[in-house]
Short mmCIF file of C-alpha atoms and ligand atoms in Angstrom, two decimals:
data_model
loop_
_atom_site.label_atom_id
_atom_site.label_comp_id
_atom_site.label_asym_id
_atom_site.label_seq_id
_atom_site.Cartn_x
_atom_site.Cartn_y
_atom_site.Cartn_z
CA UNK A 1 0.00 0.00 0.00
CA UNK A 2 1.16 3.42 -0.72
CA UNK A 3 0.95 6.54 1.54
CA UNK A 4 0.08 10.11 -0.44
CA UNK A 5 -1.41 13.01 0.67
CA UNK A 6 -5.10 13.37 -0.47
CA UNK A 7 -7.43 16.34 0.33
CA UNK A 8 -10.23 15.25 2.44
CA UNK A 9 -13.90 15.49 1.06
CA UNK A 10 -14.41 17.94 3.05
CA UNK A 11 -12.61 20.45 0.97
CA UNK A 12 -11.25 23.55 1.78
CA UNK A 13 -12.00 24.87 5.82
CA UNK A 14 -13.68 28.14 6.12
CA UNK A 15 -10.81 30.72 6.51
CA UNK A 16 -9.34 29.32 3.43
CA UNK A 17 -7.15 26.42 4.56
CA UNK A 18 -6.91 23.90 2.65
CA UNK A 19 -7.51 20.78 5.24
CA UNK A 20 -4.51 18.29 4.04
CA UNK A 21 -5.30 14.88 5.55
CA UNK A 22 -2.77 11.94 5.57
CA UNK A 23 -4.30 9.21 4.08
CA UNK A 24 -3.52 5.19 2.66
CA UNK A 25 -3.67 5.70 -1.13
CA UNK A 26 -5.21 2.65 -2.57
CA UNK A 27 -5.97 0.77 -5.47
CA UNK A 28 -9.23 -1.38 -4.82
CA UNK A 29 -11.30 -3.83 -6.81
CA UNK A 30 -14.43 -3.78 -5.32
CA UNK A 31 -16.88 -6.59 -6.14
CA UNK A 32 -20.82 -6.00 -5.86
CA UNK A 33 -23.18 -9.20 -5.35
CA UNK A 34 -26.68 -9.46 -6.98
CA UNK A 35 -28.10 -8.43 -3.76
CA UNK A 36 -26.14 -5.66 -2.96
CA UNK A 37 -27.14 -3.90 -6.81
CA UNK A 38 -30.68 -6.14 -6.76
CA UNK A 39 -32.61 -2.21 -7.38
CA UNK A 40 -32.29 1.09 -8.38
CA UNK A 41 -32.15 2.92 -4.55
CA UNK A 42 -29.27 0.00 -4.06
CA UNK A 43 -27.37 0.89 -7.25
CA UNK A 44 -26.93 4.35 -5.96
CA UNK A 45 -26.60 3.46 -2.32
CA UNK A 46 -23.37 1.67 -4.27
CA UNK A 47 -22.58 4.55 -6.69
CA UNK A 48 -22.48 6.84 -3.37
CA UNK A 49 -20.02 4.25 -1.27
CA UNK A 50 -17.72 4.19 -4.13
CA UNK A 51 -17.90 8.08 -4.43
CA UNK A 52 -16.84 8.40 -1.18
CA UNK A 53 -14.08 5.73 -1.35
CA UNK A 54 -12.91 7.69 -4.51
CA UNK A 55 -13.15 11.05 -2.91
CA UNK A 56 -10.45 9.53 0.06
CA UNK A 57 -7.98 9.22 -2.34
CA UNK A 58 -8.38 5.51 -3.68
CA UNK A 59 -8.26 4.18 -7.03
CA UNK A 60 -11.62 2.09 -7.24
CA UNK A 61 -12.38 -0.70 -9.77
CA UNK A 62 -15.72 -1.80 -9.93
CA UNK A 63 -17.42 -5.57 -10.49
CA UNK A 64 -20.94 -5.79 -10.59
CA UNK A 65 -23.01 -9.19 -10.53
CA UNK A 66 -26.43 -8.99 -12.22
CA UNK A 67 -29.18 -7.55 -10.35
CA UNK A 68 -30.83 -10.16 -7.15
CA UNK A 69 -31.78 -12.97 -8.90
CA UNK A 70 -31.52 -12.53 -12.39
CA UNK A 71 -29.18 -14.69 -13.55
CA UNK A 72 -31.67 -17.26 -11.98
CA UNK A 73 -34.82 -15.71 -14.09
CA UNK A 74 -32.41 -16.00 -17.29
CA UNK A 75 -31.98 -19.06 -16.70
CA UNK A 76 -35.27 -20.14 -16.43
CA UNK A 77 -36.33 -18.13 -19.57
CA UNK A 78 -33.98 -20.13 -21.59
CA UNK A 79 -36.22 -23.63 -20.24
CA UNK A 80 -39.49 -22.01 -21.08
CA UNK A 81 -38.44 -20.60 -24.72
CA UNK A 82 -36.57 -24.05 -25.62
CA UNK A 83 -34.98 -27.35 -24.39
CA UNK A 84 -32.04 -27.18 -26.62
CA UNK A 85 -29.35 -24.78 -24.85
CA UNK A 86 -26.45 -24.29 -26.71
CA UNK A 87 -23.24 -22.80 -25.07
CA UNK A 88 -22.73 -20.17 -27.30
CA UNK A 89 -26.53 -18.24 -27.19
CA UNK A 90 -26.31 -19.36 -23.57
CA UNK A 91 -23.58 -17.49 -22.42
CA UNK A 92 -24.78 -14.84 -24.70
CA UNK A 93 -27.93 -14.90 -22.46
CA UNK A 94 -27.07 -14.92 -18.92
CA UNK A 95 -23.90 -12.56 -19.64
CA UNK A 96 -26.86 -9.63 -20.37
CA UNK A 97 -27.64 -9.69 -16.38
CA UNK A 98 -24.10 -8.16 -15.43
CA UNK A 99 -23.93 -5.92 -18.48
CA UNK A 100 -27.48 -4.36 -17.36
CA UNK A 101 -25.72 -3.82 -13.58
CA UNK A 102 -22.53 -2.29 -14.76
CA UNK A 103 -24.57 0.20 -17.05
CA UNK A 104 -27.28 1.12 -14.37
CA UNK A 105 -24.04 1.67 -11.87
CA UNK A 106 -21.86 4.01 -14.35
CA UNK A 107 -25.15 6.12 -14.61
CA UNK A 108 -25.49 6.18 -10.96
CA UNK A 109 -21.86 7.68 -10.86
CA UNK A 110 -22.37 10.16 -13.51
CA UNK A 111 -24.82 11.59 -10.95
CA UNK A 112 -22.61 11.84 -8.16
CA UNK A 113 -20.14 13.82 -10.49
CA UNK A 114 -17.88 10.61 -10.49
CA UNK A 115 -16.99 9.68 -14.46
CA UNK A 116 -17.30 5.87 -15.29
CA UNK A 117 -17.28 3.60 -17.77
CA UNK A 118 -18.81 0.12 -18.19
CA UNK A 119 -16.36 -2.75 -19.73
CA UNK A 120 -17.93 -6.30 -20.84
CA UNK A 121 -15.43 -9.35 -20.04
CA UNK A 122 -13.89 -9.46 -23.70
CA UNK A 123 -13.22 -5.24 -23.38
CA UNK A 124 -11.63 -5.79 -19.91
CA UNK A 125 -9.58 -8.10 -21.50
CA UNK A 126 -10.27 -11.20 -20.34
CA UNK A 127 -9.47 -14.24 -22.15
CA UNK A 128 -11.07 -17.43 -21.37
CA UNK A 129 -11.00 -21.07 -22.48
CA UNK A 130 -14.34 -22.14 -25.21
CA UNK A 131 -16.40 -24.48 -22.43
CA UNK A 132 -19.07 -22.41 -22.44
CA UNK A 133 -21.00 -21.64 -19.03
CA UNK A 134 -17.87 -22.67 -17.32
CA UNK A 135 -15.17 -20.85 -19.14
CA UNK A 136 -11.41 -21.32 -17.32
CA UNK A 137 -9.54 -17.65 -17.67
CA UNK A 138 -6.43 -17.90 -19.89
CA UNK A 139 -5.11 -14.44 -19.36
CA UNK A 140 -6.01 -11.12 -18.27
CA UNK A 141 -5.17 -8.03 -20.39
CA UNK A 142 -6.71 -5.52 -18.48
CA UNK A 143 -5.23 -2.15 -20.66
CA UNK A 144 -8.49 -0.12 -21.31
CA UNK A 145 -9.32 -0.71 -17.53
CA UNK A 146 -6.27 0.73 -16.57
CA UNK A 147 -5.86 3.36 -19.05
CA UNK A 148 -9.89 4.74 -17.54
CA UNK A 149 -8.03 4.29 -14.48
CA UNK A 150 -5.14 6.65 -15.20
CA UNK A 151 -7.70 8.99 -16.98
CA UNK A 152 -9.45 9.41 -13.30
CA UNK A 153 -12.60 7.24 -14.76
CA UNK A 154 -13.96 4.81 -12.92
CA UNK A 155 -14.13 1.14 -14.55
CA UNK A 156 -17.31 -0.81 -14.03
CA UNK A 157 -16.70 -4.30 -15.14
CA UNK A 158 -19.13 -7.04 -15.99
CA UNK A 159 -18.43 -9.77 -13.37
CA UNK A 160 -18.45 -13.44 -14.66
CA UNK A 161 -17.40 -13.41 -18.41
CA UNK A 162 -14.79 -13.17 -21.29
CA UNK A 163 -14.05 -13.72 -24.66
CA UNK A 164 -12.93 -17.05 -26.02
CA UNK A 165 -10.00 -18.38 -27.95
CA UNK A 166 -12.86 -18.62 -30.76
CA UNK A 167 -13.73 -14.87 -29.95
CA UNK A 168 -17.43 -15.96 -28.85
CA UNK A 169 -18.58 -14.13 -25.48
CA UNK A 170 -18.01 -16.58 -22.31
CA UNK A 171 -19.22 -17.33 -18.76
CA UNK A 172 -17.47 -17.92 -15.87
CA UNK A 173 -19.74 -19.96 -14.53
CA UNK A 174 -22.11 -19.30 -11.35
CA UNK A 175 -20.48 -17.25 -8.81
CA UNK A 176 -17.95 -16.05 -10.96
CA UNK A 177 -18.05 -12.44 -10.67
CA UNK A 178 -15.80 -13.53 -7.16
CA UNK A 179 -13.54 -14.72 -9.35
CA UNK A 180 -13.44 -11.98 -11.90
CA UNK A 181 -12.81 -9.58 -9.10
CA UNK A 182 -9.99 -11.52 -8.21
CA UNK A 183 -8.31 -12.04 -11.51
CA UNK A 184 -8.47 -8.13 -11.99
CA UNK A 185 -7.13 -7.46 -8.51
CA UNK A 186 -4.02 -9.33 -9.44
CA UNK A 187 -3.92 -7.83 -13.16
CA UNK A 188 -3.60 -4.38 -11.42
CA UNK A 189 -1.60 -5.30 -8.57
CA UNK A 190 -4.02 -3.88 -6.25
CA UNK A 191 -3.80 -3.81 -2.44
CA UNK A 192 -6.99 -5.80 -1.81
CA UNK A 193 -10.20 -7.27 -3.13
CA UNK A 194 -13.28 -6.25 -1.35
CA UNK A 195 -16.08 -8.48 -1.55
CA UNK A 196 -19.58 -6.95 -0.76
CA UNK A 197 -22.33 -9.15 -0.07
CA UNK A 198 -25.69 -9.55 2.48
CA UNK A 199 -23.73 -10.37 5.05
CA UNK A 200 -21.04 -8.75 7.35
CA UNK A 201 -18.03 -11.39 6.40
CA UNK A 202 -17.34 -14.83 6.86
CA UNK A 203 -19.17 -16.55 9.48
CA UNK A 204 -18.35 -19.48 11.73
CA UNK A 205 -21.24 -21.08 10.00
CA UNK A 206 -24.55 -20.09 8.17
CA UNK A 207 -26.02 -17.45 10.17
CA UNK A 208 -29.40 -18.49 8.87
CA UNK A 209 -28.76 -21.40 10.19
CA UNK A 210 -27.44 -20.35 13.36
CA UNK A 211 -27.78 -16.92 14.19
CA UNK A 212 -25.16 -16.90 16.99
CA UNK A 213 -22.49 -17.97 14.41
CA UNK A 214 -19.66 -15.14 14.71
CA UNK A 215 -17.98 -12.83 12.09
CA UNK A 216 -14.43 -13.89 11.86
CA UNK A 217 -12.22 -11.24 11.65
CA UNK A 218 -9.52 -12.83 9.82
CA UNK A 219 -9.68 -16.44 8.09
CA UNK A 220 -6.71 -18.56 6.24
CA UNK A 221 -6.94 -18.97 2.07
CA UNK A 222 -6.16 -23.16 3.50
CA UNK A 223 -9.28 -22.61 5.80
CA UNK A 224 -11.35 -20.70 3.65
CA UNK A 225 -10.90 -23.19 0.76
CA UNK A 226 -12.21 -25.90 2.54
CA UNK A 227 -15.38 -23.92 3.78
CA UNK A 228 -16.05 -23.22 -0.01
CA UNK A 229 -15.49 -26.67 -0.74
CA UNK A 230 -17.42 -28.06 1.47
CA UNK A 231 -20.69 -25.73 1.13
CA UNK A 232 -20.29 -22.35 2.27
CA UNK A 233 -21.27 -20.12 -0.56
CA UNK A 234 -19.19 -17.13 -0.21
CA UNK A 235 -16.67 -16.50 -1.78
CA UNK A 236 -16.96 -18.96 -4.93
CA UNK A 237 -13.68 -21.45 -4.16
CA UNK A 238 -12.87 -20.96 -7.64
CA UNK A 239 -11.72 -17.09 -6.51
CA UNK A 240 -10.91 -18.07 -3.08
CA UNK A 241 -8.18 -20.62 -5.22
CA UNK A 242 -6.94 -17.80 -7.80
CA UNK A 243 -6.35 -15.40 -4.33
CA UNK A 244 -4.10 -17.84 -2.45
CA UNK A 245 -2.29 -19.15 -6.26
CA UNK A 246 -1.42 -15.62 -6.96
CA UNK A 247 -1.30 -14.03 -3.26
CA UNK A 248 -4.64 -11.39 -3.56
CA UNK A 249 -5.52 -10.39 -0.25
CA UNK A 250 -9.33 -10.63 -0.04
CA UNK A 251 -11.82 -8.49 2.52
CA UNK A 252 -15.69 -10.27 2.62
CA UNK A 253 -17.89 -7.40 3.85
CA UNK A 254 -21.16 -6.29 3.96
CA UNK A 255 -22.83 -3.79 1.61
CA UNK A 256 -25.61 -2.92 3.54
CA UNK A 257 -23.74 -1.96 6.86
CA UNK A 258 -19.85 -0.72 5.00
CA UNK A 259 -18.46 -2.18 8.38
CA UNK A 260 -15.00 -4.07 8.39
CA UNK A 261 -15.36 -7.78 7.56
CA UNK A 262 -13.14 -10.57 7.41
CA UNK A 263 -9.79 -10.19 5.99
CA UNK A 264 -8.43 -13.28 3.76
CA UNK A 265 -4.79 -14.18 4.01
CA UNK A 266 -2.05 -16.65 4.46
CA UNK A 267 -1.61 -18.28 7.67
CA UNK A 268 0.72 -16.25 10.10
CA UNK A 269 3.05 -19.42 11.48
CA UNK A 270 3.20 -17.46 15.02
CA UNK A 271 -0.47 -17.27 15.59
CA UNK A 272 -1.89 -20.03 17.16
CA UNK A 273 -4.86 -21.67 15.56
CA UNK A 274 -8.12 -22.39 16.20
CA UNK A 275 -8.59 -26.11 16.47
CA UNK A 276 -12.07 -25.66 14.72
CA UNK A 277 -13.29 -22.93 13.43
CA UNK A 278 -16.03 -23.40 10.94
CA UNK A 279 -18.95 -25.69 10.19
CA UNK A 280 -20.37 -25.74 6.62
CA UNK A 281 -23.07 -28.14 5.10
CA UNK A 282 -23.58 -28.83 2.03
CA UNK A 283 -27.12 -30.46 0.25
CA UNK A 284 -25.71 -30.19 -3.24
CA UNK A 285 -24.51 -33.86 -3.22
CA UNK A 286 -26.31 -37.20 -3.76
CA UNK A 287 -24.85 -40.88 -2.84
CA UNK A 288 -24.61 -44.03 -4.92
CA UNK A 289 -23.91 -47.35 -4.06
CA UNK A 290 -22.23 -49.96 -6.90
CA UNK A 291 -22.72 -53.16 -4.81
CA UNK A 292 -21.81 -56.42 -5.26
CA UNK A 293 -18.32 -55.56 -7.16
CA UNK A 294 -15.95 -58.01 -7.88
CA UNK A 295 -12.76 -57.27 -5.48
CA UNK A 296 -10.27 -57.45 -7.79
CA UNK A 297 -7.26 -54.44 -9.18
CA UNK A 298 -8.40 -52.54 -11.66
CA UNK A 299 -11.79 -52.65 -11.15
CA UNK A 300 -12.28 -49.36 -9.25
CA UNK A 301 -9.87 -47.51 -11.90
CA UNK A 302 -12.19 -48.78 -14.58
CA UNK A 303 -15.49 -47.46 -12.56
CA UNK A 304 -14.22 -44.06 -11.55
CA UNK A 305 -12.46 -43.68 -15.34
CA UNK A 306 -15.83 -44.04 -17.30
CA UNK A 307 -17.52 -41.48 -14.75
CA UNK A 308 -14.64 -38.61 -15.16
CA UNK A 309 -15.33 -39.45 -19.20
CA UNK A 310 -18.90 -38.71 -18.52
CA UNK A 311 -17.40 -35.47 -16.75
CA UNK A 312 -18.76 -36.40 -13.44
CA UNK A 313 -16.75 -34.95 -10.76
CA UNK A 314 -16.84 -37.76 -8.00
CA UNK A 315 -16.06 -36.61 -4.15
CA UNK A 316 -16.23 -38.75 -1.09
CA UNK A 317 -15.61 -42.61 -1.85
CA UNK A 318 -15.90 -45.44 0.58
CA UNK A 319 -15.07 -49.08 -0.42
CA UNK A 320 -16.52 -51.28 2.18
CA UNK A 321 -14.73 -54.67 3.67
CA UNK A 322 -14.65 -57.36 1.05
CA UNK A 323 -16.29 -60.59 1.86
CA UNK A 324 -16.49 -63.54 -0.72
CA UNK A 325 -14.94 -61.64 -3.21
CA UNK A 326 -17.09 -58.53 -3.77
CA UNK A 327 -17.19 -55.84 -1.91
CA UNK A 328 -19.35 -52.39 -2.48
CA UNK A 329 -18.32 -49.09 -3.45
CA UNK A 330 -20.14 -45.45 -2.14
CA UNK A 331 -19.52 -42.37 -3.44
CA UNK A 332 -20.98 -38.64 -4.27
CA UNK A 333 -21.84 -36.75 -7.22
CA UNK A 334 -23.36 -33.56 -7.50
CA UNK A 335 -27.31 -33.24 -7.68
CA UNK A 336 -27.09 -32.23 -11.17
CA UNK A 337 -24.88 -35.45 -12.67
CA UNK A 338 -27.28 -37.80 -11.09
CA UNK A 339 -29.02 -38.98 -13.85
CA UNK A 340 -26.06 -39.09 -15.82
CA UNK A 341 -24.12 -41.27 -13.65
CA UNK A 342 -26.66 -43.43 -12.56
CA UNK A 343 -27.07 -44.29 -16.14
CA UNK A 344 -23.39 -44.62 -16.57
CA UNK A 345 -22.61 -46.77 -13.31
CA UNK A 346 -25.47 -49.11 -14.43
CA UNK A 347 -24.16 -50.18 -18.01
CA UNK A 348 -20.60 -50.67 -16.31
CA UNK A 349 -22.46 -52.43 -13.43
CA UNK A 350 -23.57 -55.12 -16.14
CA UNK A 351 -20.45 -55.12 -18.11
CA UNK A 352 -18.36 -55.89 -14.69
CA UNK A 353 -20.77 -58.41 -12.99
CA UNK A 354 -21.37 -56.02 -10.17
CA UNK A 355 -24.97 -56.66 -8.47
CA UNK A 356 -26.53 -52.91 -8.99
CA UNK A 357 -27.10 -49.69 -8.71
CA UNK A 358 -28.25 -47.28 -6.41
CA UNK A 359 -29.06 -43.64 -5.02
CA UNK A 360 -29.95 -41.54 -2.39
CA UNK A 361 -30.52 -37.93 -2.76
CA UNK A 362 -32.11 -36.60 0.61
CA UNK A 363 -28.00 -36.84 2.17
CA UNK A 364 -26.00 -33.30 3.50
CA UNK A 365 -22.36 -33.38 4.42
CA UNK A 366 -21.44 -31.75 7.46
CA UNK A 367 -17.75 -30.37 8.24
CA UNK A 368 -15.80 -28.98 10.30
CA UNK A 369 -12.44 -26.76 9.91
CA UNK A 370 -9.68 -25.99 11.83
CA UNK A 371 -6.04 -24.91 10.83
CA UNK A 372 -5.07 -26.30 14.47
CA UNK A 373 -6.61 -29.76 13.62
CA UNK A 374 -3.11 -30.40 12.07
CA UNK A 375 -1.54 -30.00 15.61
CA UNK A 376 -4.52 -31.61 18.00
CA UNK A 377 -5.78 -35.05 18.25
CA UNK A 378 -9.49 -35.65 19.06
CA UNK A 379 -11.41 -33.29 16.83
CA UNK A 380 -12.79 -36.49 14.54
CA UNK A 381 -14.20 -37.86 18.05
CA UNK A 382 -15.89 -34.60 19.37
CA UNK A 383 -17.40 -34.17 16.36
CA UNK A 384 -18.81 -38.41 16.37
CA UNK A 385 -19.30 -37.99 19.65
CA UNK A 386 -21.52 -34.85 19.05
CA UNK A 387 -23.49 -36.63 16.04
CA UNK A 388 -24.06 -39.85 18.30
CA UNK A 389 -25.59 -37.26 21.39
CA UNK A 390 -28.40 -36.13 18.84
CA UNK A 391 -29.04 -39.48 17.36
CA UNK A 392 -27.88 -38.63 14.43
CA UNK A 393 -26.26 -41.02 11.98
CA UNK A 394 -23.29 -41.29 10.14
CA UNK A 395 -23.08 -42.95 6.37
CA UNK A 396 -19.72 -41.83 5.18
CA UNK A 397 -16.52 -39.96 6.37
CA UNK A 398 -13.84 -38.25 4.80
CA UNK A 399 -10.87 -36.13 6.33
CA UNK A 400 -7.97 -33.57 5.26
CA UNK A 401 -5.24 -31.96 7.54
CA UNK A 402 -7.70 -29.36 8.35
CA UNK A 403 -11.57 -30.93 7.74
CA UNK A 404 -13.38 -33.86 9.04
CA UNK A 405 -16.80 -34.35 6.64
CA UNK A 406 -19.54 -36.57 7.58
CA UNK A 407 -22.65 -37.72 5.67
CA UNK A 408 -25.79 -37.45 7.26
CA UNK A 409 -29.02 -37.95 6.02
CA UNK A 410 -30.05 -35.02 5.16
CA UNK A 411 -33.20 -34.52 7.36
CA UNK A 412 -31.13 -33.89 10.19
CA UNK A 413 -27.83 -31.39 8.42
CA UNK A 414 -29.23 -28.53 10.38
CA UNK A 415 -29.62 -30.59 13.46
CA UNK A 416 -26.02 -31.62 13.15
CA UNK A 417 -24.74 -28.10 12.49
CA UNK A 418 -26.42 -26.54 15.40
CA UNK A 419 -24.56 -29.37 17.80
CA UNK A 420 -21.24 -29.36 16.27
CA UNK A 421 -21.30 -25.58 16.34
CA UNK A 422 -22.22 -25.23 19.68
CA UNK A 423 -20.12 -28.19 21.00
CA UNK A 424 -16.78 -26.99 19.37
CA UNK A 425 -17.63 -23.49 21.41
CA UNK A 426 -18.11 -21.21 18.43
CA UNK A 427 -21.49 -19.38 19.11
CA UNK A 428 -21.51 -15.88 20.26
CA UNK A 429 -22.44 -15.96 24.21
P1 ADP B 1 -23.90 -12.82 -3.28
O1 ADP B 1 -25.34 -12.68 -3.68
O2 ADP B 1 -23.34 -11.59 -2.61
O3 ADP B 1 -23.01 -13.26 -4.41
P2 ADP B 1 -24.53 -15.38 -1.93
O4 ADP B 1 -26.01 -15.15 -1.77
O5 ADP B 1 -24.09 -16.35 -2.95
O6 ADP B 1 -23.78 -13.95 -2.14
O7 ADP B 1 -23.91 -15.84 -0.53
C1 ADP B 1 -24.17 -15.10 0.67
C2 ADP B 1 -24.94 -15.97 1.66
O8 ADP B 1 -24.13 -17.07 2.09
C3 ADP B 1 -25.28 -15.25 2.96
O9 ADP B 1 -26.54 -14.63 2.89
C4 ADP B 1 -25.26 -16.37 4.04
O10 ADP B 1 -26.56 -16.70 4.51
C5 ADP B 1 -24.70 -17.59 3.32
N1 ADP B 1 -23.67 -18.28 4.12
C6 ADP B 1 -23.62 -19.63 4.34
N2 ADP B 1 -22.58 -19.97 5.11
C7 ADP B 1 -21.94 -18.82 5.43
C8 ADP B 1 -20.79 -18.51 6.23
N3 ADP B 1 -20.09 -19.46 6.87
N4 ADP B 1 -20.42 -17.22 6.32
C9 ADP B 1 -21.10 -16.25 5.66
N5 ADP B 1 -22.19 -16.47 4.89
C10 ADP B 1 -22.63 -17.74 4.78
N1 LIG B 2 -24.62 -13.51 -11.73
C1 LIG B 2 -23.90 -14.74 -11.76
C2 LIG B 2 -24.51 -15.74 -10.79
O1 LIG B 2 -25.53 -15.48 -10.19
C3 LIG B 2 -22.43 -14.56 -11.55
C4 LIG B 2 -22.07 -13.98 -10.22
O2 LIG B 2 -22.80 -13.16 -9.70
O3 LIG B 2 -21.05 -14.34 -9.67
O4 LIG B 2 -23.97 -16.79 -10.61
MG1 MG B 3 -27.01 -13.82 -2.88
#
């Protein structure tokens, strides 16, 4: 961060001195949510928070999702109109949400006397990959965003999209406005990314679910990943993995209340660590069950193989005890590669001489995360121990250095959060 001398907005004093403040000069890329722009009296309760962050002294780039739930309503235009959806018109489709917000914001800033221009993904120079409504970025060539920036304008950028290798408009993919935030913040070297959304920060779990979770003040990119990864929703882990790759320091904060939220950074080795300090659920998954397999090598290679060729991403797996030469194998999918993978494990079922097939979607994960997990024995037990007091039972389990993950039926996630948040002594008293 540099240090410069910036008038206050206050302006001159009466008596004719100028008032000379010191202030921290900074360049920010600050990221909007589709609540925090989701109508007009929010899109200038925006415009006027960035005015004022301008009017300090900082350089301010802008990243707008598309308004509340658009991208949702877009979405479910494009079933009513037609069951073919290809890529292309897709992403040609849902990218019109952000590029409404980022025109609707600039106006908003005209108002307040604050010039701004509006960029789309391809003129903010961002080059993507061609899998459309999941597009990878290749490269970031952020020159007209920088050159408004030098020119005193303020860039608005379309969160969430790009331009292809084949020069067709992309999409990042749900929740990728995070990450286009991100990717700019390291384009422009700036001093942080500030991520705005309905909430204060990070929490120690889903306030909805429990509103006596706390606002962390400062979380790991290691800790932070696994929260995304294991179902909390903010930031997408796709920009929470770009931060800690490149080294972006991230601040998740509220747009409704501007107070100080939780800053995102590497762990300090001298700090001592929480032993948990999140719980996350996620719903998104479903189980299946190959049963019956014949216990012999190659035969899980061959099973997981065909599913990544169907592009299923597979998560937890359990392979149970073998006894009289078969065995059965669990794992989970996501909700939306059900079908597909049910239909794929069943022909390989046949063609390997397993017994069958089958599902069950009503199943939540539970976790919990801890950077000081590496470091203390006994967290796996408190949190079986805690499932077992409220009856509730365990199907599956799966562990990392910093996460223990247990699948639940799904009936009772909420149950299981509100114990294993309250017995690992993370609710506000
Ligand atoms: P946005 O619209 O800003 O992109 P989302 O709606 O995707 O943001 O995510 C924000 C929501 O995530 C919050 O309203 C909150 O209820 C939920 N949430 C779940 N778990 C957590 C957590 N551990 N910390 C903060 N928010 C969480
Ligand atoms: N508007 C898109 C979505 O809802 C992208 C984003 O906001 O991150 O997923
Ligand atoms: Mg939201």
């Amino acid at each position: 961060m540099t240090t410069g001398l910036v008038e206050t907005a206050n302006g001159p004093r009466p008596g004719g001195v100028s008032q000379v403040a010191l202030y921290p000069v900074a360049t920010l890329v600050q990221k909007f949510g589709g609540t925090a722009v989701g109508d007009p009296d929010r899109i200038r309760a925006v415009a006027d928070h960035v005015a004022r962050t301008v009017r300090q002294g900082n350089q301010v780039v802008l990243v707008v999702s598309a308004m509340g739930k658009e991208t949702d309503s877009l979405l479910r235009l494009a079933d009513d109109v037609s069951s073919t959806h290809p890529g292309r018109e897709m992403d040609m489709l849902i990218t019109a949400g952000e590029r409404k917000a980022m025109a609707l914001m600039c106006m908003a800033l005209h108002d307040l006397g604050i010039p701004a221009d509006s960029f789309t993904g391809s003129q903010a120079g961002f080059l993507t990959d061609t899998e459309h409504r999941n597009a990878k970025i290749l490269e970031v060539r952020p020159e007209r965003v920088r050159a408004a920036l030098d020119a005193g304008r303020i860039p608005v950028v379309g969160g969430s999209q790009g331009v292809s290798t084949d020069n067709d408009v992309t999409f990042l993919g749900r929740g990728g406005s995070d990450t286009t935030a991100v990717a700019l913040a390291h384009a422009l070297d700036a001093d942080a990314c500030e991520l705005y959304t309905d909430v204060t920060g990070v929490f120690t779990t889903d306030p909805r679910v429990v509103p006596t979770a706390k606002r962390m003040d400062r979380i790991s990119f290691d800790e932070l990943l696994e929260m995304t990864a294991t179902g909390c929703p903010k930031p997408a882990m796709r920009s929470v993995e770009y931060a800690r790759t490149h080294g972006v320091r991230l601040h998740v904060r509220s747009a409704f209340t501007w107070q100080e939220g939780t800053w995102v950074d590497e762990e300090e080795p001298d700090m001592e660590q929480a032993i948990v300090s999140a719980v996350t659920y996620d719903t998104s998954e479903a189980k299946m069950t190959i049963s019956g397999v014949p216990d012999q090598p190659g035969i899980a290679a061959r099973v997981f193989r065909e599913l990544a060729g169907s592009g299923i991403n597979v998560d937890m797996i359990v392979q149970n005890v073998s006894t009289e030469g078969v065995t059965d194998i669990s794992f989970t999918v996501p909700h939306d590669d059900l079908d597909r993978a049910m239909s794929t494990a069943g022909s390989l079922a046949t063609e390997i001489g397993a017994g069958g097939v089958t599902s069950d979607s009503a199943i939540a994960r539970v976790s919990v995360v801890g950077a000081g997990m590496r470091t203390n024995p006994g967290v796996a037990a408190t949190m079986f121990e805690t499932l077992a007091e409220c009856g509730v039972n365990i199907q599956m389990i799966s562990t990392s250095a910093i996460r223990v993950s247990c699948v639940v039926s799904g009936d009772r996630a909420e149950d299981a959060v509100k114990a294993l948040h309250e017995n690992f002594g993370l609710s506000c008293n």
